[in-house]
Amino acid sequence: MSAIVEEFIAFLGPRVTGQLQGTARLEITGEGALMLDQDGARRAEGDEAADVTLAAAEQVFRNILSGDQNPATAFMMGKLKVDGSLQRALKVSAILTA
């Protein structure tokens, strides 16, 4: 597993624990993927399905987490791809930017 994915897991785990119903998958281009759910964050297993998948480059996710990039703007600019429940994507975005 990528050190970058491990870093995201360590950072996001405490943020999402108890905050997210269902599942979300974050795919970091060229690095791998992690799953978010009510229990926290963990490495995604293969093509593990989720209620929503957000895919972007590492720097886009870093900018979202730091507050330098609005997730909705990143989506509209094509920097952030969303597959699945838009309602769940909004919830995940709120957690990422908290």
mmCIF file of C-alpha atoms in Angstrom, residues 4-97:
data_model
loop_
_atom_site.group_PDB
_atom_site.id
_atom_site.type_symbol
_atom_site.label_atom_id
_atom_site.label_comp_id
_atom_site.label_asym_id
_atom_site.label_seq_id
_atom_site.Cartn_x
_atom_site.Cartn_y
_atom_site.Cartn_z
ATOM 1 C CA ILE A 4 0.209 8.383 0.749
ATOM 2 C CA VAL A 5 -2.862 6.167 1.203
ATOM 3 C CA GLU A 6 -1.633 5.263 4.698
ATOM 4 C CA GLU A 7 -1.231 8.971 5.487
ATOM 5 C CA PHE A 8 -4.788 9.714 4.336
ATOM 6 C CA ILE A 9 -6.131 6.791 6.399
ATOM 7 C CA ALA A 10 -4.381 8.056 9.534
ATOM 8 C CA PHE A 11 -5.644 11.603 8.972
ATOM 9 C CA LEU A 12 -9.231 10.795 7.961
ATOM 10 C CA GLY A 13 -9.923 7.905 10.345
ATOM 11 C CA PRO A 14 -10.682 10.085 13.378
ATOM 12 C CA ARG A 15 -12.621 12.581 11.229
ATOM 13 C CA VAL A 16 -15.096 10.072 9.818
ATOM 14 C CA THR A 17 -15.567 7.731 12.789
ATOM 15 C CA GLY A 18 -19.238 7.883 13.718
ATOM 16 C CA GLN A 19 -19.923 10.608 11.135
ATOM 17 C CA LEU A 20 -20.745 8.650 7.991
ATOM 18 C CA GLN A 21 -23.607 6.278 7.331
ATOM 19 C CA GLY A 22 -22.878 3.940 4.457
ATOM 20 C CA THR A 23 -19.571 3.799 2.646
ATOM 21 C CA ALA A 24 -17.410 6.092 0.565
ATOM 22 C CA ARG A 25 -14.368 5.210 -1.488
ATOM 23 C CA LEU A 26 -11.613 7.739 -2.139
ATOM 24 C CA GLU A 27 -9.452 6.880 -5.131
ATOM 25 C CA ILE A 28 -6.166 8.764 -5.176
ATOM 26 C CA THR A 29 -4.888 8.723 -8.751
ATOM 27 C CA GLY A 30 -1.773 6.591 -9.079
ATOM 28 C CA GLU A 31 -1.638 5.789 -5.359
ATOM 29 C CA GLY A 32 -4.559 3.552 -4.430
ATOM 30 C CA ALA A 33 -7.873 3.782 -2.643
ATOM 31 C CA LEU A 34 -9.308 3.934 0.835
ATOM 32 C CA MET A 35 -12.738 3.249 2.255
ATOM 33 C CA LEU A 36 -14.557 5.499 4.686
ATOM 34 C CA ASP A 37 -17.437 4.345 6.879
ATOM 35 C CA GLN A 38 -18.805 4.842 10.397
ATOM 36 C CA ASP A 39 -15.856 2.856 11.787
ATOM 37 C CA GLY A 40 -13.247 5.174 10.248
ATOM 38 C CA ALA A 41 -10.884 4.761 7.307
ATOM 39 C CA ARG A 42 -9.109 1.703 5.926
ATOM 40 C CA ARG A 43 -7.401 0.465 2.780
ATOM 41 C CA ALA A 44 -9.837 -0.500 0.013
ATOM 42 C CA GLU A 45 -9.747 -4.140 -1.016
ATOM 43 C CA GLY A 46 -9.476 -4.406 -4.811
ATOM 44 C CA ASP A 47 -12.598 -3.111 -6.538
ATOM 45 C CA GLU A 48 -14.569 -2.951 -3.285
ATOM 46 C CA ALA A 49 -17.897 -1.212 -3.935
ATOM 47 C CA ALA A 50 -19.137 1.833 -2.014
ATOM 48 C CA ASP A 51 -22.231 4.038 -1.923
ATOM 49 C CA VAL A 52 -20.148 6.789 -3.505
ATOM 50 C CA THR A 53 -16.686 6.952 -5.028
ATOM 51 C CA LEU A 54 -14.674 10.156 -5.188
ATOM 52 C CA ALA A 55 -11.621 10.113 -7.443
ATOM 53 C CA ALA A 56 -8.960 12.790 -7.776
ATOM 54 C CA ALA A 57 -5.246 13.442 -7.793
ATOM 55 C CA GLU A 58 -3.454 13.501 -4.456
ATOM 56 C CA GLN A 59 -3.008 17.284 -4.543
ATOM 57 C CA VAL A 60 -6.725 17.868 -5.166
ATOM 58 C CA PHE A 61 -7.608 15.838 -2.065
ATOM 59 C CA ARG A 62 -4.914 17.651 -0.067
ATOM 60 C CA ASN A 63 -6.316 21.017 -1.185
ATOM 61 C CA ILE A 64 -9.840 19.951 -0.198
ATOM 62 C CA LEU A 65 -8.674 18.748 3.222
ATOM 63 C CA SER A 66 -6.737 21.952 3.875
ATOM 64 C CA GLY A 67 -9.659 24.140 2.831
ATOM 65 C CA ASP A 68 -7.810 25.558 -0.182
ATOM 66 C CA GLN A 69 -10.213 23.870 -2.640
ATOM 67 C CA ASN A 70 -13.990 23.687 -2.430
ATOM 68 C CA PRO A 71 -15.129 20.130 -3.305
ATOM 69 C CA ALA A 72 -18.071 21.406 -5.397
ATOM 70 C CA THR A 73 -15.759 23.659 -7.392
ATOM 71 C CA ALA A 74 -13.285 20.807 -7.897
ATOM 72 C CA PHE A 75 -16.175 18.661 -9.173
ATOM 73 C CA MET A 76 -17.421 21.354 -11.573
ATOM 74 C CA MET A 77 -13.875 21.904 -12.873
ATOM 75 C CA GLY A 78 -13.501 18.171 -13.541
ATOM 76 C CA LYS A 79 -10.750 17.751 -10.937
ATOM 77 C CA LEU A 80 -12.938 15.581 -8.691
ATOM 78 C CA LYS A 81 -14.952 12.712 -10.164
ATOM 79 C CA VAL A 82 -18.011 11.370 -8.348
ATOM 80 C CA ASP A 83 -19.655 8.008 -8.994
ATOM 81 C CA GLY A 84 -22.713 6.999 -6.990
ATOM 82 C CA SER A 85 -24.937 8.804 -4.522
ATOM 83 C CA LEU A 86 -24.610 12.581 -4.798
ATOM 84 C CA GLN A 87 -26.255 12.905 -1.381
ATOM 85 C CA ARG A 88 -23.505 10.745 0.102
ATOM 86 C CA ALA A 89 -20.875 12.743 -1.822
ATOM 87 C CA LEU A 90 -22.147 15.939 -0.183
ATOM 88 C CA LYS A 91 -21.929 14.317 3.255
ATOM 89 C CA VAL A 92 -18.389 13.098 2.575
ATOM 90 C CA SER A 93 -17.418 16.563 1.322
ATOM 91 C CA ALA A 94 -18.728 18.132 4.519
ATOM 92 C CA ILE A 95 -16.625 15.718 6.593
ATOM 93 C CA LEU A 96 -13.504 16.296 4.483
ATOM 94 C CA THR A 97 -13.741 20.060 4.850
#
